Short mmCIF file of C-alpha atoms and ligand atoms in Angstrom, two decimals:
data_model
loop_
_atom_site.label_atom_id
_atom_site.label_comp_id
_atom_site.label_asym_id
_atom_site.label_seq_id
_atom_site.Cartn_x
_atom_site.Cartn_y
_atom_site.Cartn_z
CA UNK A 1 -10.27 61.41 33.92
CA UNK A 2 -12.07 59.84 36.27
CA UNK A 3 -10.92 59.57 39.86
CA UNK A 4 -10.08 56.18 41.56
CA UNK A 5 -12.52 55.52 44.68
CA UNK A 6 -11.13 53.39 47.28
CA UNK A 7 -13.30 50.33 47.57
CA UNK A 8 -15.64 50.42 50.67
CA UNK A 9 -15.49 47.72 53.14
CA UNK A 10 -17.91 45.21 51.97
CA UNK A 11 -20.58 44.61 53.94
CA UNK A 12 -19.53 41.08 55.13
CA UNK A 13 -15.89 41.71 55.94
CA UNK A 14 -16.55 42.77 59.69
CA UNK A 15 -18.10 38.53 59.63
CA UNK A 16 -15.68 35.63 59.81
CA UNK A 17 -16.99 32.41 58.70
CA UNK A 18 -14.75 29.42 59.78
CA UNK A 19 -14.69 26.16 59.84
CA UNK A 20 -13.48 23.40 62.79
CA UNK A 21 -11.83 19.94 62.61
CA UNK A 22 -15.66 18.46 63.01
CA UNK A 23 -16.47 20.67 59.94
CA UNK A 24 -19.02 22.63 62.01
CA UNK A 25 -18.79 26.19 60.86
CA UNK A 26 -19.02 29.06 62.50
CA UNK A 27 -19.17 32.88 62.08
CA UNK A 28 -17.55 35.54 64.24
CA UNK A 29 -19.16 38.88 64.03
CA UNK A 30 -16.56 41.65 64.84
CA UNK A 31 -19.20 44.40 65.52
CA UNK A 32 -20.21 42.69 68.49
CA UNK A 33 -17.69 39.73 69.64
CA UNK A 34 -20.68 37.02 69.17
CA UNK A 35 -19.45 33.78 67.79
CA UNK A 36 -22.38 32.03 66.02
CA UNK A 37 -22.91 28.42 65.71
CA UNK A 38 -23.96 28.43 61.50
CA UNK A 39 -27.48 25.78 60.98
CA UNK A 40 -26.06 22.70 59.16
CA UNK A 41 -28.78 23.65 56.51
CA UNK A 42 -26.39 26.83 55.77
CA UNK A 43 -23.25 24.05 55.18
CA UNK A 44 -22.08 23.54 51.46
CA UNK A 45 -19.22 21.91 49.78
CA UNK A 46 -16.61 24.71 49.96
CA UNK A 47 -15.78 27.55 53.10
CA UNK A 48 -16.52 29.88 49.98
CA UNK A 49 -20.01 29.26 49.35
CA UNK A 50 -20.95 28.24 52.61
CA UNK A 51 -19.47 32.01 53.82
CA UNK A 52 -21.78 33.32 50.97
CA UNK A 53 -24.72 31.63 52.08
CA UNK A 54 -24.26 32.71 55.50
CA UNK A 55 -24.16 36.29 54.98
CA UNK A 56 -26.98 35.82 52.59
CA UNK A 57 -29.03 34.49 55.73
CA UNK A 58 -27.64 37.46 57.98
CA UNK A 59 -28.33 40.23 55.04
CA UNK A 60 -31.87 38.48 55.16
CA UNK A 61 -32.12 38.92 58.87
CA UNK A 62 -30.86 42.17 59.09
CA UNK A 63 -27.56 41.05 60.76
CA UNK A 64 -25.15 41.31 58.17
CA UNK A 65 -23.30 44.72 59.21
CA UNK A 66 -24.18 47.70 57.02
CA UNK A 67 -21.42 49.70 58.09
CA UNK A 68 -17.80 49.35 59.93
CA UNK A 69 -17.41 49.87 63.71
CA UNK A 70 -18.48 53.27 64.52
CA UNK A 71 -14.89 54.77 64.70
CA UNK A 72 -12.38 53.62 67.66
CA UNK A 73 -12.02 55.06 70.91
CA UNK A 74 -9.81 54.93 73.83
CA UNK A 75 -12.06 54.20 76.96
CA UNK A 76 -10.37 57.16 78.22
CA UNK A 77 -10.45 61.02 77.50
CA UNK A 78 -7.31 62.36 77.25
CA UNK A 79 -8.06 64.91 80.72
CA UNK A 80 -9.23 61.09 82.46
CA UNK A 81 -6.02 59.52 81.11
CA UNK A 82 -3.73 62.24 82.74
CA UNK A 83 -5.71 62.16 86.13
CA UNK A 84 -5.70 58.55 85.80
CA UNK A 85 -2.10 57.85 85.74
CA UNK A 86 -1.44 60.74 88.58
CA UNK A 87 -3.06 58.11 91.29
CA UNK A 88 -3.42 54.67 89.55
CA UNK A 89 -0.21 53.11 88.34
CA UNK A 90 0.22 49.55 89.40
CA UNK A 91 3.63 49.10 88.11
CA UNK A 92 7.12 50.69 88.83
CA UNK A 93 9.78 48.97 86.54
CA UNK A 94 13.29 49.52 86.89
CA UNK A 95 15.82 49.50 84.82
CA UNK A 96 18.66 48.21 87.39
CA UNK A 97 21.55 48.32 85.08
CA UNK A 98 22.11 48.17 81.42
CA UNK A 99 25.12 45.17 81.82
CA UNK A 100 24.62 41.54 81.26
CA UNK A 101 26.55 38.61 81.65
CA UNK A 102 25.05 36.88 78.51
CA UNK A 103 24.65 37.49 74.50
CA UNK A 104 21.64 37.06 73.69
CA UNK A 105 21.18 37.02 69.71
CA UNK A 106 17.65 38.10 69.84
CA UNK A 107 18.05 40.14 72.82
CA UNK A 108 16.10 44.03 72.24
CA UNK A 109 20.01 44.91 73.74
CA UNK A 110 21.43 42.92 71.56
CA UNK A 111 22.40 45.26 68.80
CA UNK A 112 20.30 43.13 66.27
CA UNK A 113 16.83 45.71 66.59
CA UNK A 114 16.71 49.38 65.19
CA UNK A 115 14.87 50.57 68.28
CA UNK A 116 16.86 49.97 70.90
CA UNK A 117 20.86 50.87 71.99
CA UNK A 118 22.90 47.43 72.89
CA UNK A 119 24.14 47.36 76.25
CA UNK A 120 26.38 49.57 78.37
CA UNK A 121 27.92 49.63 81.30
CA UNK A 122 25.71 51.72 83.44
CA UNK A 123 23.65 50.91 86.71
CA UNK A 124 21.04 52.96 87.70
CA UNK A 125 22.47 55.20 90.86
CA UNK A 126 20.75 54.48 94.42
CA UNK A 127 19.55 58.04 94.57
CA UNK A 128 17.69 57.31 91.14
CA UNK A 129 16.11 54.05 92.69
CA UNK A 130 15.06 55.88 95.65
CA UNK A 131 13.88 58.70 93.72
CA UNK A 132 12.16 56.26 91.52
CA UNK A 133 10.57 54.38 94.29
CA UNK A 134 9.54 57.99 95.95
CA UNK A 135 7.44 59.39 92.66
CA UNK A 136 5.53 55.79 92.10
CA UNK A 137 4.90 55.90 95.83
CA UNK A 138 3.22 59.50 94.60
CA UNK A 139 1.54 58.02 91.70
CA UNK A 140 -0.26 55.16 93.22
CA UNK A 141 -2.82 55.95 96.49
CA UNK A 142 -5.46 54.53 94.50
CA UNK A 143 -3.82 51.13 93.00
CA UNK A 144 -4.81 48.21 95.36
CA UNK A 145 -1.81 45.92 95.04
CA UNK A 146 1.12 47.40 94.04
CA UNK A 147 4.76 45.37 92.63
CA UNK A 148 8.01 46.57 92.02
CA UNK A 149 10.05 44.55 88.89
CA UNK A 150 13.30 44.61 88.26
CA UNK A 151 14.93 44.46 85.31
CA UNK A 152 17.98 44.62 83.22
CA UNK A 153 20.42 43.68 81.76
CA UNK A 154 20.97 41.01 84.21
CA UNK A 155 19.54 42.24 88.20
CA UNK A 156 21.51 39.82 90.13
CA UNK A 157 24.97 41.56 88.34
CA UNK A 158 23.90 44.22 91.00
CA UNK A 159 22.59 42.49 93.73
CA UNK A 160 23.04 45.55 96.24
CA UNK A 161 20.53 47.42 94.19
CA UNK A 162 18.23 45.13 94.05
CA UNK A 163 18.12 44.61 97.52
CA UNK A 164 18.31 48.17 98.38
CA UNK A 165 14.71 48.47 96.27
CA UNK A 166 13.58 46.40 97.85
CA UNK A 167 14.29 47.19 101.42
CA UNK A 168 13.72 51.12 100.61
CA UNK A 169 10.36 50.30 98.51
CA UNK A 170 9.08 48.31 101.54
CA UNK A 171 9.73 51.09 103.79
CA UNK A 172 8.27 53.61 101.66
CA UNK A 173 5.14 52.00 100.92
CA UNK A 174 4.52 50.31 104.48
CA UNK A 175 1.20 49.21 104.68
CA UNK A 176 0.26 48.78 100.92
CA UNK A 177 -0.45 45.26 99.32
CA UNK A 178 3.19 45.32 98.01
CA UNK A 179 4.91 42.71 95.97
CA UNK A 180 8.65 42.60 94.15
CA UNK A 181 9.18 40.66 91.29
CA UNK A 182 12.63 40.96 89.03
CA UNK A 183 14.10 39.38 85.82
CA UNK A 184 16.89 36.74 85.18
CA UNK A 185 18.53 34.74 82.82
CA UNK A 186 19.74 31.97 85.59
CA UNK A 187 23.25 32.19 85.33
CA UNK A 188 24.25 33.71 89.25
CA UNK A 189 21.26 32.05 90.54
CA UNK A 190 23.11 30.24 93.06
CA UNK A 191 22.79 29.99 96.71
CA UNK A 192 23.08 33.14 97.72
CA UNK A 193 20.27 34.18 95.81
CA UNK A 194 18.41 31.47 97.15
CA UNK A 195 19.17 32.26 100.13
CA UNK A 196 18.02 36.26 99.38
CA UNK A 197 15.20 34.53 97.59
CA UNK A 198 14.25 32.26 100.93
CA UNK A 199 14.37 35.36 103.40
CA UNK A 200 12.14 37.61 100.62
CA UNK A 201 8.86 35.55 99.93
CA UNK A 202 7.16 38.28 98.35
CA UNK A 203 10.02 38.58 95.50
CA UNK A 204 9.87 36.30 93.01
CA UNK A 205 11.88 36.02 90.05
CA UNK A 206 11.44 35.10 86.28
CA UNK A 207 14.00 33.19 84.42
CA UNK A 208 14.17 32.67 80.61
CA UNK A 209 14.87 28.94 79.87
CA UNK A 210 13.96 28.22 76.32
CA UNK A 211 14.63 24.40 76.67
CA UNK A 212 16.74 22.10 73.52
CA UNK A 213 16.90 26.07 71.81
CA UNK A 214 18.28 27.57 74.72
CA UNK A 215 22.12 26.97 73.71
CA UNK A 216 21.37 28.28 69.93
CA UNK A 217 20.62 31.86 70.80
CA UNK A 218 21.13 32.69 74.61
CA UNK A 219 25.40 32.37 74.76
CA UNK A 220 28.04 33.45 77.82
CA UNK A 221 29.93 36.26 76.73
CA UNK A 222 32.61 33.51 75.70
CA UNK A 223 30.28 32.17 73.25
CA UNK A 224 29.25 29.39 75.13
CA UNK A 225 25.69 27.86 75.81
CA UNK A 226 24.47 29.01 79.03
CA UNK A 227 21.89 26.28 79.51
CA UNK A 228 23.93 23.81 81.60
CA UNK A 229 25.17 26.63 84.32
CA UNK A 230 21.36 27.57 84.68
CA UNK A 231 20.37 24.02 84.97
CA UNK A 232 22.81 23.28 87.23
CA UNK A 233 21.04 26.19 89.74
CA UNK A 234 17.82 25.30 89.40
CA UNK A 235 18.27 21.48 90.35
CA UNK A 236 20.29 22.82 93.59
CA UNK A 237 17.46 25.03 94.44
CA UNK A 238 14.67 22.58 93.87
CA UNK A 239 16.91 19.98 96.13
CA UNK A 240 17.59 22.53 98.67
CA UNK A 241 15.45 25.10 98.79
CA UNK A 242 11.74 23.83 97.91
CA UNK A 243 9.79 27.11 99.06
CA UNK A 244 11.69 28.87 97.08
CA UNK A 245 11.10 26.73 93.86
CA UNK A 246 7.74 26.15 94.48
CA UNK A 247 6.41 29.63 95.40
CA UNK A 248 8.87 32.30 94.09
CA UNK A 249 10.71 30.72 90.39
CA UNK A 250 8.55 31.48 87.57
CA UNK A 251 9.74 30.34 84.08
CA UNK A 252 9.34 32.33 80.96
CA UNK A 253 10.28 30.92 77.52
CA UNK A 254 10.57 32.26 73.43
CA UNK A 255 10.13 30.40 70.78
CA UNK A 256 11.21 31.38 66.98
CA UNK A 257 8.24 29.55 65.63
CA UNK A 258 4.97 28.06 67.09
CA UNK A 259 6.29 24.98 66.01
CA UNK A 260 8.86 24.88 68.73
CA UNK A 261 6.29 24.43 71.42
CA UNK A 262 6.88 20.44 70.57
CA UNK A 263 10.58 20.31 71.36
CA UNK A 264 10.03 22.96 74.28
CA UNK A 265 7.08 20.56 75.85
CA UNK A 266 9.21 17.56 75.82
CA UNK A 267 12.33 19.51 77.48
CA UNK A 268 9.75 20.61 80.43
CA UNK A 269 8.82 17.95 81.37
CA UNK A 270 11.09 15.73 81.38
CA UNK A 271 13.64 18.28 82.73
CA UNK A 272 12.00 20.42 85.31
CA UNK A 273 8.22 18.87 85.99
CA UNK A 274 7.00 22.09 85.31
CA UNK A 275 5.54 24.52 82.61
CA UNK A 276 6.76 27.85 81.76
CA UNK A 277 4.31 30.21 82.98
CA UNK A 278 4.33 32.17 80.00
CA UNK A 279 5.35 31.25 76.33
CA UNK A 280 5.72 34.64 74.07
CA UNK A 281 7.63 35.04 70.56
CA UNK A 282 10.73 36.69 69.84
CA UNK A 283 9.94 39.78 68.32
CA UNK A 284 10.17 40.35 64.54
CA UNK A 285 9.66 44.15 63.99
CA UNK A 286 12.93 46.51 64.09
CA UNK A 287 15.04 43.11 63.53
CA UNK A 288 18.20 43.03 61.29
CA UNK A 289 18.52 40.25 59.15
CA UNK A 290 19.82 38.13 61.97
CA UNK A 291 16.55 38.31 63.43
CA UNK A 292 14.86 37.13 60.52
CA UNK A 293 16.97 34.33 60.37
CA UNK A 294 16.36 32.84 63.84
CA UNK A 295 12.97 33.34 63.03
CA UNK A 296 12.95 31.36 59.71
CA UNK A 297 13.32 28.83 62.75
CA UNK A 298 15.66 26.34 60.96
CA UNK A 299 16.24 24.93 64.33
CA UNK A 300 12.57 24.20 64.04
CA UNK A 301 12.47 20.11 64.96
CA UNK A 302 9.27 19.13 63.04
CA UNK A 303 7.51 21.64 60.59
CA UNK A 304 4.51 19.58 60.66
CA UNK A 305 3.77 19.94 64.48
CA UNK A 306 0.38 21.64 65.12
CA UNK A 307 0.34 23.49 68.59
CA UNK A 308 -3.27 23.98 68.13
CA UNK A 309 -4.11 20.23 67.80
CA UNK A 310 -1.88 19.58 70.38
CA UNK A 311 -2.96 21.60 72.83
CA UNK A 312 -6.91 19.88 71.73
CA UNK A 313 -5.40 16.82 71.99
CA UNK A 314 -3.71 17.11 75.94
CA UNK A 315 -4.58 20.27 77.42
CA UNK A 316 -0.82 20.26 77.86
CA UNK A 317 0.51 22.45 80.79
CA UNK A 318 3.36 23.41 78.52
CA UNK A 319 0.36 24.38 75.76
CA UNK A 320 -1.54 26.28 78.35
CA UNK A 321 1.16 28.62 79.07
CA UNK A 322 1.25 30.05 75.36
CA UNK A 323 -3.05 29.45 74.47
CA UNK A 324 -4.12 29.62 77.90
CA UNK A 325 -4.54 33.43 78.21
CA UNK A 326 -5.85 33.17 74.09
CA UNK A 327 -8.78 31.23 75.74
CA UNK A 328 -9.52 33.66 78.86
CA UNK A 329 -9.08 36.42 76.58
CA UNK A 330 -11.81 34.94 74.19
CA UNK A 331 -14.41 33.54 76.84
CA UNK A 332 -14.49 36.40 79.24
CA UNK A 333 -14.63 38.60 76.52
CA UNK A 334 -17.34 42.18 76.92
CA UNK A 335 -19.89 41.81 73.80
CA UNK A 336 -21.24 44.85 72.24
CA UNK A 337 -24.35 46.18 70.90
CA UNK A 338 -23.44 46.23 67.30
CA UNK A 339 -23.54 50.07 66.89
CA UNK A 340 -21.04 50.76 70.03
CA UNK A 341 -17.74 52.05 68.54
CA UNK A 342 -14.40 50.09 68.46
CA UNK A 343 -12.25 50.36 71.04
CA UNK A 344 -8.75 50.56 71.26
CA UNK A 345 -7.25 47.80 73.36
CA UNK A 346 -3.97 48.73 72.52
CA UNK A 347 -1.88 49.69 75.96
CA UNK A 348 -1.23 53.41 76.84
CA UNK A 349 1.84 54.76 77.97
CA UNK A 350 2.19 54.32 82.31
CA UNK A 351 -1.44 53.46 82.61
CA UNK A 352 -0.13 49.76 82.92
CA UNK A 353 3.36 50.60 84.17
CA UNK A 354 5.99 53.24 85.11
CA UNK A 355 9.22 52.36 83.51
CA UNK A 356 12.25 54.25 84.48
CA UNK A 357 15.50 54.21 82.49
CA UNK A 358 18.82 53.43 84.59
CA UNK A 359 18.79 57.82 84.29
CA UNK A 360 15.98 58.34 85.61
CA UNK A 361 13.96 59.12 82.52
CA UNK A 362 10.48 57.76 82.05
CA UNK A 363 10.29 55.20 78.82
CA UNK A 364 7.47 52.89 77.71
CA UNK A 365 8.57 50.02 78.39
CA UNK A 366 11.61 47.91 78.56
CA UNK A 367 11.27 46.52 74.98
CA UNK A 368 9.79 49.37 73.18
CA UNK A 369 11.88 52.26 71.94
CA UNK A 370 14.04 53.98 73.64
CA UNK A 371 14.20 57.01 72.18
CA UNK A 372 10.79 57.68 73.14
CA UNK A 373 11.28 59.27 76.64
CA UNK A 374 7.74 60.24 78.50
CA UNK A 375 9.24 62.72 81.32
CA UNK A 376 11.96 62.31 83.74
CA UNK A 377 12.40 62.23 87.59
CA UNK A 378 13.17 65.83 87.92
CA UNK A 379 10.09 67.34 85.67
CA UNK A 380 7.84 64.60 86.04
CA UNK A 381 5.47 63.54 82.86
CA UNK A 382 6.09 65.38 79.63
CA UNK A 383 2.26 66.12 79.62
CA UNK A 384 2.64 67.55 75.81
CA UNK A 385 4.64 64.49 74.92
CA UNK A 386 1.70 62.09 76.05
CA UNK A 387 -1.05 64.34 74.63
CA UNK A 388 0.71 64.16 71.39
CA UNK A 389 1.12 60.53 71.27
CA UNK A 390 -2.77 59.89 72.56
CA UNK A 391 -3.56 62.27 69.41
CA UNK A 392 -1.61 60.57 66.90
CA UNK A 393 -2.24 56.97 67.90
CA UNK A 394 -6.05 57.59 68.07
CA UNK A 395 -6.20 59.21 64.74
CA UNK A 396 -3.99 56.11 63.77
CA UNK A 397 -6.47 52.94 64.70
CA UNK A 398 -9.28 55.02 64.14
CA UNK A 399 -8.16 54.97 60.44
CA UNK A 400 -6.50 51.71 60.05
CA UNK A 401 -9.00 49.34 62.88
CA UNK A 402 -12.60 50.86 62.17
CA UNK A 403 -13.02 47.78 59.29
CA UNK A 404 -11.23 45.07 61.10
CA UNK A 405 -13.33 42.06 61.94
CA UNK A 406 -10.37 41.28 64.34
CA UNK A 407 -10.54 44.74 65.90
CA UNK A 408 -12.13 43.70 69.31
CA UNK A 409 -9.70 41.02 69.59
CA UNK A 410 -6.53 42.58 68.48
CA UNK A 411 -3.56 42.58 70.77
CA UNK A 412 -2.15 45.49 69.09
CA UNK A 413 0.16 47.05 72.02
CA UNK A 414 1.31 50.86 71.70
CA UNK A 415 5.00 49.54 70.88
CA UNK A 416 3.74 47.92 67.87
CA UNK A 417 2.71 51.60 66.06
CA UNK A 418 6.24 52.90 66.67
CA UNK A 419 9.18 53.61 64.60
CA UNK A 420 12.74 53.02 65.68
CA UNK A 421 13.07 57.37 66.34
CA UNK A 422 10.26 56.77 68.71
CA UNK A 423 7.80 58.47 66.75
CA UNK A 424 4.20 57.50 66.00
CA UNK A 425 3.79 55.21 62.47
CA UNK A 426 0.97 56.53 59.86
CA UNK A 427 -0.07 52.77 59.74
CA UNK A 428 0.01 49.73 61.62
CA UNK A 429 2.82 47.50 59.75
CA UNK A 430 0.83 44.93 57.26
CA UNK A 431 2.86 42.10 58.82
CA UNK A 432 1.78 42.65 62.66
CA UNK A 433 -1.98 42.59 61.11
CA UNK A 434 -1.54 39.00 59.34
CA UNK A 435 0.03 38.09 62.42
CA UNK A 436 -2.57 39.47 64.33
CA UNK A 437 -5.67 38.37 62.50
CA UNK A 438 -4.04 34.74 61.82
CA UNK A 439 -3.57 34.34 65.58
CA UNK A 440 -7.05 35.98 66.44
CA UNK A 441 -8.77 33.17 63.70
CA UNK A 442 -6.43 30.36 65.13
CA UNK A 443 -7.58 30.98 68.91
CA UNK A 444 -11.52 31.71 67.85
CA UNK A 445 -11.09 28.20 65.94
CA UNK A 446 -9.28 26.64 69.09
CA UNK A 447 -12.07 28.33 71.14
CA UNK A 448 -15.17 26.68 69.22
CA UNK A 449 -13.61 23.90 69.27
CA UNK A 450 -13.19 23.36 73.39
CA UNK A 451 -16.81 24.69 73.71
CA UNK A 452 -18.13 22.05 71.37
CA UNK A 453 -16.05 18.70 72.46
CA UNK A 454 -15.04 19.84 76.17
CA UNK A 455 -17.44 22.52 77.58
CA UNK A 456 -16.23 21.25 80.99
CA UNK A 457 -12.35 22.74 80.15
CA UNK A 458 -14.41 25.66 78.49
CA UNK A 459 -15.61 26.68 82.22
CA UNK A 460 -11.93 26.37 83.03
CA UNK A 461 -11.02 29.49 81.78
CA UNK A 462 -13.97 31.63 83.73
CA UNK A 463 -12.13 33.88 85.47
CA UNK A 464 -13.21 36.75 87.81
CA UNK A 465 -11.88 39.64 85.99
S1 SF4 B 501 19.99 37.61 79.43
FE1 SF4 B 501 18.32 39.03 78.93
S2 SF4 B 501 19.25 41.06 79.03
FE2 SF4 B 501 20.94 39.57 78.95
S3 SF4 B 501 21.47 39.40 76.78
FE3 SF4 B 501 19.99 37.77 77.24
S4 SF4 B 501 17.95 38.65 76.75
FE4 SF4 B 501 19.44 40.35 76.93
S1 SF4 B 502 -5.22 43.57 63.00
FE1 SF4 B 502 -4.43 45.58 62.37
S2 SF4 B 502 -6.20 46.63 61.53
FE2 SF4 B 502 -6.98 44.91 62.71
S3 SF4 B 502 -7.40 45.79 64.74
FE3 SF4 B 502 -5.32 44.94 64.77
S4 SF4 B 502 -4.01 46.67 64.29
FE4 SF4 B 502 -6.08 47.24 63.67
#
């Protein structure tokens, strides 16, 4: 009998021809990161046979890749990663306490995700955030600036911790470009806060507000919306305490479904005058089915709202918050010769952040697993544990990414290849790829765009690295 072959990648897959609203087409070669303008004379009537006659030109040039990336690397060896993360980590997150005064439906506590245990009542005990504070302070000589972020559960439920990190972390690291920066959903931001807030410019603190959804998904513990009590806080600290507002309130929002962004736009400005600093999605993967529902997004307001054109249309601050980053990412991106391998852009466990559990043991982060502890304050890193995972996760992209044309722009993250046991997965889930590569072809297409109509908002997004 004979044996089935798996197909080979065909030559043109690591090429993405597209298309733009001014019907320009373009191609986006994933070997090296180029995006080429395609000659008019290459233009037919459909994407398909123009996409044909543009890797016929490239085959003909000797551009069309012959062969996938040359395997996937970290930038790293595993010995560099280890010394790396004994003097560089620029992070130290804590988890304050595991209590909240909200119900979040879509909250990674929540109950509603595989990976993670709900809440509990348990705070992190001061010897554990001075112990904490006392092995980053180890971990870091060679960071330049340096933050501590607080998180939760809800940080101002425990307001003498957080200021007793903050006064011991200040002491402990005197001298170093330090800053503080902690989570909250809004509810006991009230004047004393403020007033915390006001005497501590170099904290500043994140609040979720999530606009006309708010209410739908982010309930007191009675059930109620929580929007109106948070509201109520921030219009008493933009009336009385500008600094504060201006310098040290950041807003962060999530949206079920791009869609949204419409409804959340509207709610900005005409409610706070601002934009959230950062838009991101609620996460799908490990969801029950209540997840899935509030991502079905029936809330959604209008289904034929295009964020993309939108944000083309206004430059919208609101916009910028969610494709901002998509463009920086894009223009300041490294290009490649196109034999240099893949490489894995993927986050590694502690090289971007320390996160300690309320006990004192080392996780990824405070959305990923749980169950996947790193070390702990008493024995330090679990040096077999990390080798293990840098093993397994390399083999893992090296096999699944080495024929993705998205592979260089991928913002595959290290808690997207786990299971809910904390364990590595033998594949990248087929869903986070079509997300990935659908959101990789929407910003390239976004990107063209800007660079064709408005190459002065293209320089916009220089940045200095
Ligand atoms: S406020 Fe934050 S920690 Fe509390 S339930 Fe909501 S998402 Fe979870
Ligand atoms: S989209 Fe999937 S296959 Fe492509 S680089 Fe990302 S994780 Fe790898």
């Amino acid at each position: 009998m004979m044996k089935k072959m798996k197909k080979p990648a065909h030559k043109s897959d690591m090429v993405k021809v597209f298309a733009v609203s001014s019907d320009k087409v373009y191609a986006y070669d994933g070997r090296t990161g180029r995006i080429m303008a395609v000659s008019d004379s290459l233009v037919r009537p459909t994407l398909e046979e123009t996409k044909q006659a543009v890797y016929a030109y490239l085959r003909e040039k000797h551009h069309l890749p012959d062969k996938p990336l040359a395997g996937v690397i970290w930038e790293h060896s595993f010995e560099e990663y280890m010394a790396y993360i004994k003097t560089h980590i620029p992070t130290l997150l804590l988890q304050l306490t595991c209590r909240c005064n909200l119900d979040c439906d879509y909250c990674v506590y929540s109950g509603n995700y595989a990976h993670m245990m709900p809440h509990a009542n348990a705070d992190m005990p001061f010897d554990t955030i001075r112990r904490s504070i006392d092995f980053f302070a180890q971990h870091n000589a060679d960071s330049g600036q340096i933050m501590v972020d607080l998180y939760g559960g809800e940080v101002l439920m425990c307001m003498e911790r957080l200021q007793y990190a903050v006064t011991y972390a200040r002491e402990r690291m005197k001298g170093r470009q330090l800053s503080f920066r902690f989570t909250s959903n809004g509810v006991l931001l009230g004047r004393d806060a403020a007033q915390w807030l006001k005497k501590n410019p170099d904290v500043r603190v994140n609040v979720t507000l999530n606009g006309p959804f708010h209410d739908l998904h982010r309930k007191m513990l009675s059930g109620q919306g929580s929007l109106e009590r948070i509201m109520t806080n921030l219009r008493m600290i933009r009336a009385e305490f500008p600094e504060v507002w201006e310098n040290q309130i950041r807003f962060l929002s999530n949206i079920a479904r791009p869609e949204n962004l419409q409804a959340l736009a509207e709610f900005f400005h005409s409610e706070l005058q601002r934009a959230p600093d950062i838009v991101t999605h609620i996460r799908q993967q490990d969801g029950n089915e209540k997840i899935d529902a509030i991502l079905r997004g029936e809330e959604t307001q209008d289904r034929r709202f295009d964020p993309g054109r939108a944000y083309l249309a206004s430059f919208d601050p609101v916009l910028e918050g969610y494709f901002g980053n998509r463009m920086r990412a894009i223009h300041n991106r490294i290009l490649y010769r196109k034999n240099d391998p893949g490489i894995i852009g993927s986050c590694f466990p502690i090289m971007d952040k320390l996160f300690v559990h309320y006990d004192g043991q080392f996780g990824l982060c405070e959305t990923a697993c749980d169950k996947l502890i790193l070390g702990d304050l008493d024995n330090g890193f679990d040096e077999e544990k990390l080798r293990e995972l840098y093993e397994r996760s390399r083999e893992l992209y090296n096999r699944t990414c080495a024929n993705c044309w998205a592979q260089r722009r991928c913002t595959v993250c290290f808690k997207d290849i786990l299971k809910p046991d904390g364990s590595v997965m033998d594949s990248v889930p087929e869903s986070f790829c079509r997300a990935s590569k659908a959101d990789t072809l929407q910003s390239l297409r976004i990107y063209a765009e800007i660079a064709e109509r408005y190459p002065e908002k293209q320089e916009e997004f220089t940045t200095n690295g």
